[in-house]
Tab-separated table of C-alpha atoms in Angstrom:
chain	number	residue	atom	x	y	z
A	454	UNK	CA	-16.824	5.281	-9.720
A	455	UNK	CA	-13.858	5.096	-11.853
A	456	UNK	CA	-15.724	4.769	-15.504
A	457	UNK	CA	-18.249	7.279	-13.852
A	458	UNK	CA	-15.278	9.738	-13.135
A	459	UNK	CA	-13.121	8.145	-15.568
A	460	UNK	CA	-9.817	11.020	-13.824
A	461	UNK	CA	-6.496	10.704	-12.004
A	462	UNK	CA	-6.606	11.021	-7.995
A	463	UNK	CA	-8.793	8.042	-7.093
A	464	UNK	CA	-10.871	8.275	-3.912
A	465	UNK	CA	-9.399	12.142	-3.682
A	466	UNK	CA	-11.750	12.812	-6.491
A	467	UNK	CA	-14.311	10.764	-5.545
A	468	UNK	CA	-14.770	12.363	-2.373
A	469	UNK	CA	-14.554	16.046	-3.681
A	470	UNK	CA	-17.342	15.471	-6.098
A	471	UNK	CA	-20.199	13.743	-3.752
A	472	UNK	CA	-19.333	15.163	-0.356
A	473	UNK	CA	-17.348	18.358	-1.172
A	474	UNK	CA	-13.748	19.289	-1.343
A	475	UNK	CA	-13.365	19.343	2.585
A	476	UNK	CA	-13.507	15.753	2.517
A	477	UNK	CA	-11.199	15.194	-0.721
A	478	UNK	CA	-8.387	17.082	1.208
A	479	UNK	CA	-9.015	15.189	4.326
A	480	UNK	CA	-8.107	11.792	2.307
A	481	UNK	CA	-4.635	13.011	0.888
A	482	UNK	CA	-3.792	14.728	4.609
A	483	UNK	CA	-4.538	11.351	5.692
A	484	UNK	CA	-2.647	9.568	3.024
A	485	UNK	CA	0.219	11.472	3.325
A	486	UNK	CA	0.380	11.201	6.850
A	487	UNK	CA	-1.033	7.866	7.739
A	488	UNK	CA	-1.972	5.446	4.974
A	489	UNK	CA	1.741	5.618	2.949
A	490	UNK	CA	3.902	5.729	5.475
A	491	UNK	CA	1.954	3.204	7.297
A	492	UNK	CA	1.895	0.699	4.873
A	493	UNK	CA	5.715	1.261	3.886
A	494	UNK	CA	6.412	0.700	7.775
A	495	UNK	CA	4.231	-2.440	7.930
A	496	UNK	CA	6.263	-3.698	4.681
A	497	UNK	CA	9.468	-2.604	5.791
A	498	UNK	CA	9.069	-4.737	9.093
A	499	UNK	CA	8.199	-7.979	7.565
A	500	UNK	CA	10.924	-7.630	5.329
A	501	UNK	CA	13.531	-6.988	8.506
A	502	UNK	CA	12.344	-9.870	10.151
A	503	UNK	CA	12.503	-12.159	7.306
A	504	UNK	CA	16.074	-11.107	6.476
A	505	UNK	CA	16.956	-11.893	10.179
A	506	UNK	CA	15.592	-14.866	9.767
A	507	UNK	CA	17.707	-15.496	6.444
A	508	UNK	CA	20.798	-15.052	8.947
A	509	UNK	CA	19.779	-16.521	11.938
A	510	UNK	CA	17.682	-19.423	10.851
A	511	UNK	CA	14.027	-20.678	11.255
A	512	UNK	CA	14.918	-22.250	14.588
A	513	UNK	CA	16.795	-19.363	16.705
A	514	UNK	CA	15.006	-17.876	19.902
A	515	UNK	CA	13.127	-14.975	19.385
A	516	UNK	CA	15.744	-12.203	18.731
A	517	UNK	CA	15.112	-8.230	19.829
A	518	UNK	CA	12.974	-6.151	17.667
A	519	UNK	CA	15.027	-3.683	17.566
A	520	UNK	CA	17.046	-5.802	15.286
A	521	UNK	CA	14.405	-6.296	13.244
A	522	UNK	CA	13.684	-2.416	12.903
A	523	UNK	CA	16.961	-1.707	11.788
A	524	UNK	CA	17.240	-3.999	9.343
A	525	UNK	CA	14.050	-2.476	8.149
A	526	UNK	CA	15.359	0.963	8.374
A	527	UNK	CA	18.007	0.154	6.329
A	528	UNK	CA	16.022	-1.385	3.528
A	529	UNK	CA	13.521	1.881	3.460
A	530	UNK	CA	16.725	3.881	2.850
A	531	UNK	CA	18.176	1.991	0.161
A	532	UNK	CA	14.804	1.800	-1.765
A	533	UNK	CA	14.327	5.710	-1.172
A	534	UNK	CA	17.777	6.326	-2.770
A	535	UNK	CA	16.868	3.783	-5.717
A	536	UNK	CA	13.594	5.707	-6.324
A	537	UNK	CA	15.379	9.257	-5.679
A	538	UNK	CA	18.085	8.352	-8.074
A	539	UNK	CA	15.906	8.022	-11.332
A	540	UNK	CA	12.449	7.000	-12.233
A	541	UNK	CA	13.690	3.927	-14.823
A	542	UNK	CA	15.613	2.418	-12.086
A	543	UNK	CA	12.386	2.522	-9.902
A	544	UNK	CA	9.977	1.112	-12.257
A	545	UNK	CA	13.046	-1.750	-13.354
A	546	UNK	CA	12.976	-2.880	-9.740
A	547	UNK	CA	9.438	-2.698	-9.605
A	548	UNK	CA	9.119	-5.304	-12.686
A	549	UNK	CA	11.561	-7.659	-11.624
A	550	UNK	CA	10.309	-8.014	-8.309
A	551	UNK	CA	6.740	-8.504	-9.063
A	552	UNK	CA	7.599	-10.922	-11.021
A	553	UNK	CA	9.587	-12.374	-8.489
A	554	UNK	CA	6.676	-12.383	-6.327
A	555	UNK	CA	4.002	-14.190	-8.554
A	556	UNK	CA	6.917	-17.149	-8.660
A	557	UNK	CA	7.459	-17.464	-5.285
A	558	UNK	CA	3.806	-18.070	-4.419
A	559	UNK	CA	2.891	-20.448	-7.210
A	560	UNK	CA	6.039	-22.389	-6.348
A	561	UNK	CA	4.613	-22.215	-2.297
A	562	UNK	CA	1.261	-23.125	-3.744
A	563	UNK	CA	2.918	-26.004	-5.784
A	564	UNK	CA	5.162	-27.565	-2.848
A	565	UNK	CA	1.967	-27.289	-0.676
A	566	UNK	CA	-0.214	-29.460	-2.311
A	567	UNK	CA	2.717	-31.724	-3.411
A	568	UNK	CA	3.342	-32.456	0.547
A	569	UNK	CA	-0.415	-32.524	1.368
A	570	UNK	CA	-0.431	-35.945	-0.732
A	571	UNK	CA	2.672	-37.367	-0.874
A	572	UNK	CA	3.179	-36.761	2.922
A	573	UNK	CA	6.866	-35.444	2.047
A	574	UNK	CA	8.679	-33.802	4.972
A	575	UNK	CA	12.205	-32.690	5.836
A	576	UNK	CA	11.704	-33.875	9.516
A	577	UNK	CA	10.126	-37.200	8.612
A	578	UNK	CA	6.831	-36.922	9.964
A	579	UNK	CA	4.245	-34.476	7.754
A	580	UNK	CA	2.000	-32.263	9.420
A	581	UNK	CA	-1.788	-33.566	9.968
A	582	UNK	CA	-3.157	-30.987	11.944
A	583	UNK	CA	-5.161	-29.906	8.585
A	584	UNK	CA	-6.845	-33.140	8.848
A	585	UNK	CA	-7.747	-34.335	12.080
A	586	UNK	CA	-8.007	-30.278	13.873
A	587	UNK	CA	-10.367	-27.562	12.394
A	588	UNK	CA	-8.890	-24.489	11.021
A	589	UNK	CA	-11.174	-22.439	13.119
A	590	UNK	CA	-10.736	-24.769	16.521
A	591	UNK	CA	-10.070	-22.244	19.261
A	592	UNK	CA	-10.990	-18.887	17.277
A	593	UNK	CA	-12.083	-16.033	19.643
A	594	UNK	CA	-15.803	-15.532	19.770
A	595	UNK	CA	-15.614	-11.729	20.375
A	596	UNK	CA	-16.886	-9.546	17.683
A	597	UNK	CA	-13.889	-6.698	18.111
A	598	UNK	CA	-11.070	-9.733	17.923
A	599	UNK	CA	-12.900	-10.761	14.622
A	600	UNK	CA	-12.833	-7.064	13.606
A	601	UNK	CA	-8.416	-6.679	14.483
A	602	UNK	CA	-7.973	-10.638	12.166
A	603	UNK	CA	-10.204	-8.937	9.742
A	604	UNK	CA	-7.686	-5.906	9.883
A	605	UNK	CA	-4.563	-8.358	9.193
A	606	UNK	CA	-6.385	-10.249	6.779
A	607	UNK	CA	-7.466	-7.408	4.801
A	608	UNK	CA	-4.672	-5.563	4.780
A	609	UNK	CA	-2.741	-8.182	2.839
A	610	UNK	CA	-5.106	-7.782	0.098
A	611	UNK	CA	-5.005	-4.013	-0.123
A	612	UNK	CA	-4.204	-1.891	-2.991
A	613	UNK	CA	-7.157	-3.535	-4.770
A	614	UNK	CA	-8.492	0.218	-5.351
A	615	UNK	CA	-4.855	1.776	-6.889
A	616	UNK	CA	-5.680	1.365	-10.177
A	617	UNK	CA	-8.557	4.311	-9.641
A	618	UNK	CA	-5.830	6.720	-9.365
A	619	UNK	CA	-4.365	6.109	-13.171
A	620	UNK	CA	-7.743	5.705	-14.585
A	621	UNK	CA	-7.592	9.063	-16.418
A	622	UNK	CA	-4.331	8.290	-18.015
A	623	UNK	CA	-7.016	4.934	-19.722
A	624	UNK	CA	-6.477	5.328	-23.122
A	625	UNK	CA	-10.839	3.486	-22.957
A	626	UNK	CA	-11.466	3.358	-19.815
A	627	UNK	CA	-14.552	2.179	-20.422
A	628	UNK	CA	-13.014	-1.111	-21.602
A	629	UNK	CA	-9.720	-1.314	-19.834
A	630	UNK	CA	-10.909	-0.714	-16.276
A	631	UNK	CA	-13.281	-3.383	-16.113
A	632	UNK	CA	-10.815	-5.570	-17.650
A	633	UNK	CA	-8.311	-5.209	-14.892
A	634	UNK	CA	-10.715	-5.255	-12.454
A	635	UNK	CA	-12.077	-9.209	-13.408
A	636	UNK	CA	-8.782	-10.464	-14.418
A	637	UNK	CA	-5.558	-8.970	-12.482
A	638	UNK	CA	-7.803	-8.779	-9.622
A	639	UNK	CA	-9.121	-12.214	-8.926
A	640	UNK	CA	-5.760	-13.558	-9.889
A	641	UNK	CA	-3.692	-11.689	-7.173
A	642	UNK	CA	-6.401	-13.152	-4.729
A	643	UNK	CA	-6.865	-16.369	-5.624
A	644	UNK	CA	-2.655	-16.329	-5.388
A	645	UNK	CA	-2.335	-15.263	-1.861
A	646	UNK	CA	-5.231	-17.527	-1.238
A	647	UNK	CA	-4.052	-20.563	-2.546
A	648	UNK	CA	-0.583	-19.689	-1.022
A	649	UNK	CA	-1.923	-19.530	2.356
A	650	UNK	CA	-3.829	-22.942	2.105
A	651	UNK	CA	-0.858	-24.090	1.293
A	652	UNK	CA	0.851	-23.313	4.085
A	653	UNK	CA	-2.360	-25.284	6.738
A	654	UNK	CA	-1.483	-28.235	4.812
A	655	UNK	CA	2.189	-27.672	5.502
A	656	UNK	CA	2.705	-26.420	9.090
A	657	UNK	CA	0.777	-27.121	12.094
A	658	UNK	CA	-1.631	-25.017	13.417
A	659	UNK	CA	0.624	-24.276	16.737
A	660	UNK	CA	3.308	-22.655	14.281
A	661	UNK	CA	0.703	-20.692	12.366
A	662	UNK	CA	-0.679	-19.099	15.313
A	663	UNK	CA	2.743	-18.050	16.765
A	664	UNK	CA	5.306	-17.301	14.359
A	665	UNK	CA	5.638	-13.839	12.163
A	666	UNK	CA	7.671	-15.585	9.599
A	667	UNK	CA	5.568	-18.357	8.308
A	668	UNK	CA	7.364	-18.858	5.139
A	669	UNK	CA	10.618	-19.420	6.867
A	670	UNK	CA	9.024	-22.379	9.104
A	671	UNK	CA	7.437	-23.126	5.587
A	672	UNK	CA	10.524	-23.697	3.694
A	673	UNK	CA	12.182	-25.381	6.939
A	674	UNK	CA	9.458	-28.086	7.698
A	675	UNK	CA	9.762	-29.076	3.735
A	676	UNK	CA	13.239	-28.785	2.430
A	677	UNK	CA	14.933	-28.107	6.210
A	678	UNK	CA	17.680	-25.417	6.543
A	679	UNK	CA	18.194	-24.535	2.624
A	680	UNK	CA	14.631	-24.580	2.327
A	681	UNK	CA	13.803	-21.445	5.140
A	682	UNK	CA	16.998	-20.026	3.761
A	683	UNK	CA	15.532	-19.106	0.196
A	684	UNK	CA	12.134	-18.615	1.783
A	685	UNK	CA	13.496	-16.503	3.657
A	686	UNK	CA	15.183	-14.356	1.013
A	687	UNK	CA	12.412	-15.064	-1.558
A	688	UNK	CA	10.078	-12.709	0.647
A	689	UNK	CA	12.585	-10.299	1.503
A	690	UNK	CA	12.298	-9.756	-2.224
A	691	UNK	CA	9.036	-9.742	-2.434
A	692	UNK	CA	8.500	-7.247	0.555
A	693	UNK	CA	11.195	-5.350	-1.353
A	694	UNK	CA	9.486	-4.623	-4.213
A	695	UNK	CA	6.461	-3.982	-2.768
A	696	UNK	CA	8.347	-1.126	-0.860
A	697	UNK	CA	10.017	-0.095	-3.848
A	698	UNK	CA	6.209	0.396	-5.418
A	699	UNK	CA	4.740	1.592	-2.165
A	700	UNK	CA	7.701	4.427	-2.031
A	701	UNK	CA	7.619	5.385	-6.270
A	702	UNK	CA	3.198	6.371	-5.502
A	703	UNK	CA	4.189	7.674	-2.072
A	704	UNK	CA	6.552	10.226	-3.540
A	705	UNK	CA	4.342	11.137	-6.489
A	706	UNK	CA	1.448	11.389	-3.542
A	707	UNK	CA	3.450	14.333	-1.898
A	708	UNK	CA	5.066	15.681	-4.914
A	709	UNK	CA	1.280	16.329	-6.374
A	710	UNK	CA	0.263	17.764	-2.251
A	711	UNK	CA	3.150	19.942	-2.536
A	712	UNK	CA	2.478	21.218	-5.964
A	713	UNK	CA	-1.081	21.973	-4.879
A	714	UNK	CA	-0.433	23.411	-1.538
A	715	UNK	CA	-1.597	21.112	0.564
A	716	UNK	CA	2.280	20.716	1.768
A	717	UNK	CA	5.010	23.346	1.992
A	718	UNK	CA	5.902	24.323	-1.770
A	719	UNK	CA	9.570	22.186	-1.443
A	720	UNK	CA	7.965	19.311	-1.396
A	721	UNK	CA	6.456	20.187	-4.897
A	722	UNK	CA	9.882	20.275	-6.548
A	723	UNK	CA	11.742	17.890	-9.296
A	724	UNK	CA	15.354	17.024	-8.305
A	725	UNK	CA	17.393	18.270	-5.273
A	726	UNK	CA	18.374	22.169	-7.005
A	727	UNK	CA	14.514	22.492	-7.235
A	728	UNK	CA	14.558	22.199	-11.527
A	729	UNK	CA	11.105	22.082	-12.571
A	730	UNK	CA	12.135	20.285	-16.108
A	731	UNK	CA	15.490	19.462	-16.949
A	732	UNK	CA	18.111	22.112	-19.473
A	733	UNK	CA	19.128	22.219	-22.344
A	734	UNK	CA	22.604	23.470	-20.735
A	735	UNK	CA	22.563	21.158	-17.890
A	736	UNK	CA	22.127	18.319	-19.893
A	737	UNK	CA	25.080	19.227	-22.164
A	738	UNK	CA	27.208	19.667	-19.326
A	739	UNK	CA	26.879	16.271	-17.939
A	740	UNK	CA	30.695	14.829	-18.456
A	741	UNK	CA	31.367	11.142	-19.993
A	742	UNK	CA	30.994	9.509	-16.476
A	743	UNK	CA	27.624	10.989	-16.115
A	744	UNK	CA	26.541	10.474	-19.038
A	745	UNK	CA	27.207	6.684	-19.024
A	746	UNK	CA	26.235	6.404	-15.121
A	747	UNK	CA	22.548	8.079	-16.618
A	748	UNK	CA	22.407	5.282	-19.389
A	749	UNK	CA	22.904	2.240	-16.737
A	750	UNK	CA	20.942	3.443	-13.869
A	751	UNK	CA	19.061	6.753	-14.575
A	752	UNK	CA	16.786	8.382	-16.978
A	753	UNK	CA	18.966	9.224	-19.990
A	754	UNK	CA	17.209	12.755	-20.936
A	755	UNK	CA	17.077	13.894	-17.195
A	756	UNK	CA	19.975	12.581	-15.633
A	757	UNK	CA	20.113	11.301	-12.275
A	758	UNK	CA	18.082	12.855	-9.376
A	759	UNK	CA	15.656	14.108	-11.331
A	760	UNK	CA	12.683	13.004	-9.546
A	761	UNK	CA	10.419	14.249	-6.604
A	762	UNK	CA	13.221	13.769	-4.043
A	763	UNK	CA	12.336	15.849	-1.433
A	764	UNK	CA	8.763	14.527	-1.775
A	765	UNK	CA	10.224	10.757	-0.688
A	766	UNK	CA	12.862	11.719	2.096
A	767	UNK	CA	9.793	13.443	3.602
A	768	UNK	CA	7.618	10.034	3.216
A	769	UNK	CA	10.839	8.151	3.981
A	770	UNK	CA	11.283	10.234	7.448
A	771	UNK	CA	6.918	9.642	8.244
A	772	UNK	CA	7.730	5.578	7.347
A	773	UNK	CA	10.687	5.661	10.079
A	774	UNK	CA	8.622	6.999	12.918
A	775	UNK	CA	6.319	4.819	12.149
A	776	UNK	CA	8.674	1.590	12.162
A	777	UNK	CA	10.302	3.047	15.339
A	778	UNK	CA	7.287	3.434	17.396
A	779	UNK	CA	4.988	0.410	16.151
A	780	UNK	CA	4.801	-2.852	15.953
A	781	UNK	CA	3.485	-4.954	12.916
A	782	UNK	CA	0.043	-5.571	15.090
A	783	UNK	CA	-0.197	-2.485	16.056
A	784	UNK	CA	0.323	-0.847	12.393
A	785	UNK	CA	-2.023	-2.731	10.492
A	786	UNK	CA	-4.624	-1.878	13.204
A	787	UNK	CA	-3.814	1.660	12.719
A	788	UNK	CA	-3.787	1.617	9.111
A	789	UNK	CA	-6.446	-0.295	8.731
A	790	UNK	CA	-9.034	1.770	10.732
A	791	UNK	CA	-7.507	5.225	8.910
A	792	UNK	CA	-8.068	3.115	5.595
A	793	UNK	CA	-11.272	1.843	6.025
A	794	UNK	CA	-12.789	5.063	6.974
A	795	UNK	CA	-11.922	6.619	3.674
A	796	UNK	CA	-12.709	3.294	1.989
A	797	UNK	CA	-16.226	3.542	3.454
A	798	UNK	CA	-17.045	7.053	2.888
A	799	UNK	CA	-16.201	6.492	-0.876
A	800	UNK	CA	-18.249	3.126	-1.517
A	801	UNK	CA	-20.958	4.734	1.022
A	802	UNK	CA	-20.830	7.954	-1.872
A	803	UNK	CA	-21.147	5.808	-4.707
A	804	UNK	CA	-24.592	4.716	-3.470
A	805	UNK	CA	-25.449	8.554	-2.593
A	806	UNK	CA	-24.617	9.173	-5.963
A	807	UNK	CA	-26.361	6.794	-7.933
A	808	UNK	CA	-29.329	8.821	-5.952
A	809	UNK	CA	-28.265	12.288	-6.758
A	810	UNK	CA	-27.341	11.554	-10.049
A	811	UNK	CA	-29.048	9.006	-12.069
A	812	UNK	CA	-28.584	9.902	-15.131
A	813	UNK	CA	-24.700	10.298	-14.795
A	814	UNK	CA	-23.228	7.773	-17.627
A	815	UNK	CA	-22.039	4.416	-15.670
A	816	UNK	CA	-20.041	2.179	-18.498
A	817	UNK	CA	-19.016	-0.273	-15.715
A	818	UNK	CA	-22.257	-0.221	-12.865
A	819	UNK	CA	-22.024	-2.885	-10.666
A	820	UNK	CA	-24.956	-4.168	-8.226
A	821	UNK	CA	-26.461	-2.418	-5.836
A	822	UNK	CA	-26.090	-4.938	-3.327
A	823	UNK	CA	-21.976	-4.987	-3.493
A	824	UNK	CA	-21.542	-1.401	-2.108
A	825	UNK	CA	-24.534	-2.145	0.270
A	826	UNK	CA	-22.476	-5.152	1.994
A	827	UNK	CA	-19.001	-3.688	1.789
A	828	UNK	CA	-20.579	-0.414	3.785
A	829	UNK	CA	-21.844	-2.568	6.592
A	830	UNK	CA	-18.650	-4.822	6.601
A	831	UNK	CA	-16.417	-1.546	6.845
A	832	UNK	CA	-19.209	0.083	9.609
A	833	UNK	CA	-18.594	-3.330	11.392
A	834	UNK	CA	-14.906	-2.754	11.403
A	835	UNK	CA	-14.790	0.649	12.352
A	836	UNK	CA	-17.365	0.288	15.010
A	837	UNK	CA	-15.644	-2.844	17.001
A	838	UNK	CA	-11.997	-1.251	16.443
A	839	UNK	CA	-12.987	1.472	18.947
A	840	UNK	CA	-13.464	-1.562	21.776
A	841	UNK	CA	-10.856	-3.674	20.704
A	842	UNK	CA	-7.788	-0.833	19.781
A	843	UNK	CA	-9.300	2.067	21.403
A	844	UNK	CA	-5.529	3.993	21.375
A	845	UNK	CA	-4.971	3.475	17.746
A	846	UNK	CA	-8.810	4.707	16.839
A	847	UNK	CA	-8.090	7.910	18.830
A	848	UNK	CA	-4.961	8.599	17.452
A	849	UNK	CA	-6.689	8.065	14.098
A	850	UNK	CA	-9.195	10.812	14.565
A	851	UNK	CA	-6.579	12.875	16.166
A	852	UNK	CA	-5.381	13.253	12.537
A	853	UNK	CA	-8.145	13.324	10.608
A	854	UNK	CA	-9.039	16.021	13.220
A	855	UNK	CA	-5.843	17.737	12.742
A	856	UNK	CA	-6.393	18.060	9.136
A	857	UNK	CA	-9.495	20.060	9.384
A	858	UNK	CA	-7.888	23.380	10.499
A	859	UNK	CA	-5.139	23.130	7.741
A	860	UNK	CA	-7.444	22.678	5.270
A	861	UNK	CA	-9.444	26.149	6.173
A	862	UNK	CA	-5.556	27.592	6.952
A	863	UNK	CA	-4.044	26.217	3.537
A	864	UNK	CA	-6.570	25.655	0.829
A	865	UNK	CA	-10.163	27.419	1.810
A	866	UNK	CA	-8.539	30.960	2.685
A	867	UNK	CA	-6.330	30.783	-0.038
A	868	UNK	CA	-8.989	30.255	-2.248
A	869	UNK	CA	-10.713	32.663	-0.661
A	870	UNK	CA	-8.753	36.012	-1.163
A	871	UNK	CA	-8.079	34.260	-4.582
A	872	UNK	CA	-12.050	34.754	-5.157
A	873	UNK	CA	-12.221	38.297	-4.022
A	874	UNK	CA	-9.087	39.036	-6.383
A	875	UNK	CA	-11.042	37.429	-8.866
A	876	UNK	CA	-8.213	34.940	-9.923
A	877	UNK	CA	-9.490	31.318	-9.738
A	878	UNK	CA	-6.103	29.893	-9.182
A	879	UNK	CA	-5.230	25.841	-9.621
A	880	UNK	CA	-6.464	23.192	-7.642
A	881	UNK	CA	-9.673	21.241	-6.050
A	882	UNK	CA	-11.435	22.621	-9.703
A	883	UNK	CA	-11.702	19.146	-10.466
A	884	UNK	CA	-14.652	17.847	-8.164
A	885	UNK	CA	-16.764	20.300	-9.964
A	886	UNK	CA	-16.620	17.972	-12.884
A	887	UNK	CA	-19.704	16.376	-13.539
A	888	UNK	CA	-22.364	19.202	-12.455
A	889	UNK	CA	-22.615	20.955	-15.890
């Protein structure tokens, strides 16, 4: 779909095009709403309890979640003032800690195999449970508990379609997009793969099953205390910058809704005095100090605050309810029936559209058969999480449902009288593109 509709937007556009608008504006209500703020409140959890962990150690007693939330809350703020302070300091975190991140789990991956044949433990006795117990020994037989692991599973591996929503800024997409898609791809995979084989040949399947923080009990079983110390703070880190990433698209996500008028028109503003592009007059009025403090930390032509701020204290606010009210089950559960719903509907319109459209140019087609599974995997998914999370399905549809009536309030009236004025006005003009 992306060299087919080689623009910006992702399954937004996607959607617009085969099924109609209705459905495009459905995806970023839902986005907004659900899928950002629910992943940043998933992230911001794990990276609460690891830090806890950091303090407490890999061997305290369960401690309150409430603990764990705040710590969390405290971490979403200080990465939505990073990103509200200046785009460069965003993006800088962003590097660092990615790269942060792809150390961390070859070292994990490194150490695992290390103590899965030299037998090297901090306690004296390595774990065998890989060898004489099967991995799957004990696993539920009921189709909807396969569906919520396949949630948990999945959801660590999401993000695989974000590239889709910069493919119009491709300077050949036609050569670039299948490039990232067989190299960056299988090698974030295969890492978290390895990584988590890794830890079977490490801990024993007992500790797997019950703890949250398994790379605390990681570093503990191999290098004792010191070891699920900088585990501990190693994935803090990484869960760090993947807020950090998860709150720079978030903002941009709203800023874009606001600018369209999917969202109140404030949310559609640059800075906090609403500048749409930065002065000639305020930028020579800056003194020495912020001039210098611009140069270290901010964007030296736009100063400080001169991003979609109003945009990310609104998705910062939506990621707080959601770390208030949920758990890290229940979250990925949530998110991951909202996700796959959109993530069905698009590959299910890729197939409709190789129907429709045969003719439409396809540098990058891939088999038939791919979309064909990955529909009845997602059906499968969606179907068994209304037996096994019926409350989180509901409340799903409850906003998709919601979204319905704003889009005829918001976006088909307006275009509407815009019609009969015979102004065409901005917005949802792109999933025309295509039927020429």
């Amino acid at each position: 779909l992306g060299g087919a509709i080689p623009l910006n937007g992702g399954a937004q556009v996607y959607l617009s095009k085969i099924f109609g608008e209705l459905f495009g504006f459905l995806f970023t209500w839902c986005a907004v709403m659900v899928l950002k703020p629910g992943s940043s409140a998933i992230i911001s959890i794990i990276m609460g309890e690891y830090l806890v962990r950091a303090a407490i150690g890999a061997e305290a007693e369960n401690v309150s979640s409430w603990i764990n939330k705040s710590v969390a809350l405290v971490g979403l703020l200080v990465v939505t003032l990073l990103n509200c302070i200046s785009t460069r300091l965003g993006t800088r975190m962003g590097d660092m800690f990615m790269f942060m991140k792809f150390i961390a789990l070859l070292g994990v991956t490194v150490i695992g195999i290390v103590v899965a044949v030299t037998g090297f433990s901090a306690s004296g006795e390595a774990n065998q449970d890989w060898k004489t117990i099967g991995w799957f020994e004990g696993t539920s037989t009921s189709a909807s508990s396969w569906a919520v692991a396949l949630y948990a599973g999945l959801w660590a591996f999401d993000g695989w379609d974000n590239t889709n929503y910069v493919v119009g800024e491709f300077r050949n997409p036609t050569r670039d997009l299948p490039r990232v898609i067989h190299t960056a791809m299988p090698l974030v995979i295969l890492s978290y793969i390895f990584a988590n084989i890794a830890y079977f040949f490490v801990l024993p399947i007992k500790t797997l099953n019950s703890s949250n923080t398994v790379a605390v009990m990681f570093g503990n079983e191999v290098f004792g205390p010191i070891g699920s110390l900088v585990l501990a703070l190693i994935v803090s880190a990484s869960c760090f910058g993947a807020l950090n990433a998860t709150t720079f698209t978030s903002g941009r996500l709203v800023y874009v809704a606001g600018k369209e008028g999917y969202l109140p028109a404030v949310f559609g503003k640059i800075g906090v005095r609403n500048h749409d592009e930065p002065t000639t007059s305020r930028l020579r009025t800056r003194n020495w100090a912020s001039k210098r403090l611009a140069k270290l930390c901010g964007d030296e032509e736009t100063g400080l605050f001169f991003t979609p701020v109003y945009a990310m204290v609104l998705n910062a606010c939506l990621t707080a309810c959601y770390v208030f009210v949920g758990e890290f089950g229940t979250l990925v559960t949530f998110y991951g029936v909202a996700g796959y719903t959109f993530y069905f509907l698009t590959v299910l319109g890729l197939i409709i559209l190789r129907v429709r459209e045969p003719n439409l140019e396809r540098p990058y087609k891939t088999w038939i058969t791919t979309p064909i599974i990955f529909c009845c995997v997602s059906l499968f998914l969606l179907s068994r999480a209304v037996f096994a999370e019926p409350l989180q399905t509901l409340i799903v549809l409850v906003f998709v449902g919601i979204g319905v009536p704003i889009y005829y309030w918001r976006i088909a009236g307006r275009d509407q009288v815009k019609r009969e004025s015979g102004s065409s006005g901005r917005g949802w003009k792109f999933w025309k593109w295509g039927k020429s």
